[in-house]
Amino acid sequence: MQSRRHASAAPGRGGERVVRNRDVLISGASVAGLALAHWLRRAGFHPTVVERAPGLRRGGQAIDVRGIALQVVARMGLLDAVRAGTTGMRGMSFVDGGGAELTRSTEATLTGGLIDNDDVEIMRDDLTTLLFDAGRVGTEYVFGDVITSLRQDDDAVEVGFRHGRPRRFDLVIGADGLHSGVRRLAFGPESQFMHFLGSHLAIFSVENFLGLDRWQVYHTAGDTMVGLYSARQNTEARAMLHFGSGQLDFDHRDLDRQRSILVERFAGVGWVAPRLLASMWDAPDFYFDSMSQVRLDRWSNGRVVLVGDAGYCPSPRSGQGTSMALVGAYVLVRELADNHGDHRAAFARYEQGMRGYVGKNQQIAQDKADGRTVTPADLARAADAITLGDLPDHC
């Protein structure tokens, strides 16, 4: 299938400017990529999404939609659905190695912060399903493939794929996460941009064998933390294993090696750690990675631009990665629409508008990693540290 070309920037009939650069390839079908597809289609562009996985990725932890990101979701028409999908957490406990409760709180949780506020905590795959359904009409999805090469010229980007034939697109957006392949191809090795925050985290699904009712339980031992919280109306649970350490050298696609690291680090840890370590080998959604941020001097290179974790991952410590992805997708498409597809002007304005917001939210995670206190007011200020402009009337 030939790419649909809309490259003219000259005025059309009646002096109306023709929108150019309409054929846009998005790498990654998670929060940033799915939100981009929705807004691009709505603004008159033709998005294609390529995703390495064979379908939407399942599993993942509870994530938060906070501050200005709630406005983005509302403008998508999804706020009621997102609120309906909330985890409904009632509180959390900390226990000793034998499971005896040490402390409890019904005011806040480790994953969602204060319970009594307007923020929404929702399971990651529940949110991505809503976003996918909102943007699937008018969007081409290519699952089970990955970008292997990018060659730019004055008019387009020629994209090579592992399985599909090469295709040309006007613009390419990397929304493919912490270990972004687009970023590597367009900007260089990820080691140049990763900033390690001193710990590692694993998340995976398990049975709700403790019978938790919208509740979270944690156990700390030295520099390790074991957590378990209910999910999906208590029908299952998510396990969390977190430990502080120096930066480890591992392949982020070698899951068996990652599991072996956890076995070594959590040997001798009490409470439910042994059961979780046994369960993780069969977990279909096992995730493990370093707590790291992505920091780049610029988020675009020619016709290629980065959104979300690929460009400015704040790390899970911030609790703001999802919100930043939603906001970044909206701001980028707004600028492309405002500038009639002129990518140079749009990318510059996108970065100018987002830099302060990204910096404040990344600082939240850095402060936590450095042991500094971050108050709910600090988090609220960072979550609202940007003003959304309106899409043009034709959108």
CSV table of N, CA, C and O in Angstrom, one decimal, residues 12 38 65 67 81 91 111 114 128 197 214 229 244 269 282 324 341 343 351 353 357 381 395:
chain,number,residue,atom,x,y,z
A,12,GLY,N,-4.3,27.1,-0.4
A,12,GLY,CA,-5.2,26.5,-1.2
A,12,GLY,C,-6.2,27.5,-1.7
A,12,GLY,O,-6.0,28.7,-1.7
A,38,HIS,N,-5.2,9.0,18.6
A,38,HIS,CA,-6.5,9.7,18.7
A,38,HIS,C,-6.4,11.1,18.2
A,38,HIS,O,-7.3,11.6,17.4
A,65,VAL,N,-3.6,9.2,36.7
A,65,VAL,CA,-3.9,10.4,35.8
A,65,VAL,C,-4.1,11.6,36.7
A,65,VAL,O,-5.1,11.6,37.4
A,67,GLY,N,-3.8,16.0,37.6
A,67,GLY,CA,-3.6,17.4,37.2
A,67,GLY,C,-4.1,17.6,35.9
A,67,GLY,O,-5.3,17.3,35.5
A,81,ALA,N,-15.3,7.3,31.6
A,81,ALA,CA,-14.9,5.9,31.5
A,81,ALA,C,-13.7,5.7,32.4
A,81,ALA,O,-13.5,4.6,33.0
A,91,GLY,N,-6.8,1.8,51.0
A,91,GLY,CA,-5.7,2.1,51.9
A,91,GLY,C,-4.6,1.0,51.8
A,91,GLY,O,-4.6,0.2,50.9
A,111,THR,N,1.0,3.5,45.7
A,111,THR,CA,0.9,3.6,44.3
A,111,THR,C,0.2,4.9,43.9
A,111,THR,O,0.5,5.5,42.8
A,114,LEU,N,-2.5,10.4,47.9
A,114,LEU,CA,-3.7,10.7,48.7
A,114,LEU,C,-5.0,10.1,48.0
A,114,LEU,O,-5.1,10.1,46.8
A,128,THR,N,-5.1,1.7,28.6
A,128,THR,CA,-4.7,1.5,27.2
A,128,THR,C,-5.8,0.9,26.4
A,128,THR,O,-6.0,1.3,25.2
A,197,LEU,N,18.4,6.1,38.9
A,197,LEU,CA,18.0,6.7,40.2
A,197,LEU,C,18.2,5.8,41.4
A,197,LEU,O,17.6,6.0,42.5
A,214,ARG,N,-9.4,-4.3,47.7
A,214,ARG,CA,-9.0,-2.9,47.4
A,214,ARG,C,-8.0,-2.4,48.4
A,214,ARG,O,-8.1,-1.3,48.9
A,229,TYR,N,-0.9,-5.9,45.9
A,229,TYR,CA,-2.2,-5.2,46.0
A,229,TYR,C,-3.2,-5.8,45.0
A,229,TYR,O,-2.9,-6.3,44.0
A,244,GLY,N,17.0,-1.4,46.3
A,244,GLY,CA,18.1,-0.4,46.0
A,244,GLY,C,19.4,-1.1,45.7
A,244,GLY,O,19.7,-2.1,46.2
A,269,VAL,N,14.4,-13.0,52.3
A,269,VAL,CA,13.4,-12.0,52.7
A,269,VAL,C,12.1,-12.8,53.0
A,269,VAL,O,11.7,-13.7,52.4
A,282,ASP,N,6.1,-17.9,36.0
A,282,ASP,CA,5.0,-18.2,35.1
A,282,ASP,C,4.2,-16.9,34.7
A,282,ASP,O,3.2,-17.1,34.0
A,324,MET,N,2.3,12.6,31.9
A,324,MET,CA,3.2,13.3,31.0
A,324,MET,C,3.1,12.8,29.6
A,324,MET,O,3.1,13.5,28.6
A,341,GLY,N,1.0,21.4,10.0
A,341,GLY,CA,1.9,20.3,9.7
A,341,GLY,C,3.3,20.7,9.5
A,341,GLY,O,4.1,19.8,9.1
A,343,HIS,N,6.5,20.7,10.5
A,343,HIS,CA,7.1,20.0,11.6
A,343,HIS,C,8.2,20.8,12.3
A,343,HIS,O,8.4,20.6,13.5
A,351,GLU,N,8.4,21.5,22.2
A,351,GLU,CA,9.5,21.4,23.2
A,351,GLU,C,9.5,22.6,24.1
A,351,GLU,O,9.6,22.5,25.3
A,353,GLY,N,6.9,24.4,25.0
A,353,GLY,CA,5.8,24.3,25.9
A,353,GLY,C,5.9,23.3,26.9
A,353,GLY,O,5.4,23.4,28.0
A,357,TYR,N,7.3,21.8,32.3
A,357,TYR,CA,6.4,20.8,32.9
A,357,TYR,C,7.2,19.5,33.1
A,357,TYR,O,7.2,18.9,34.2
A,381,ARG,N,1.5,20.7,42.3
A,381,ARG,CA,2.1,21.8,41.5
A,381,ARG,C,2.8,21.3,40.3
A,381,ARG,O,2.6,21.9,39.2
A,395,CYS,N,-10.4,21.1,14.1
A,395,CYS,CA,-10.2,19.8,14.7
A,395,CYS,C,-11.4,19.5,15.6
A,395,CYS,O,-11.4,18.5,16.2
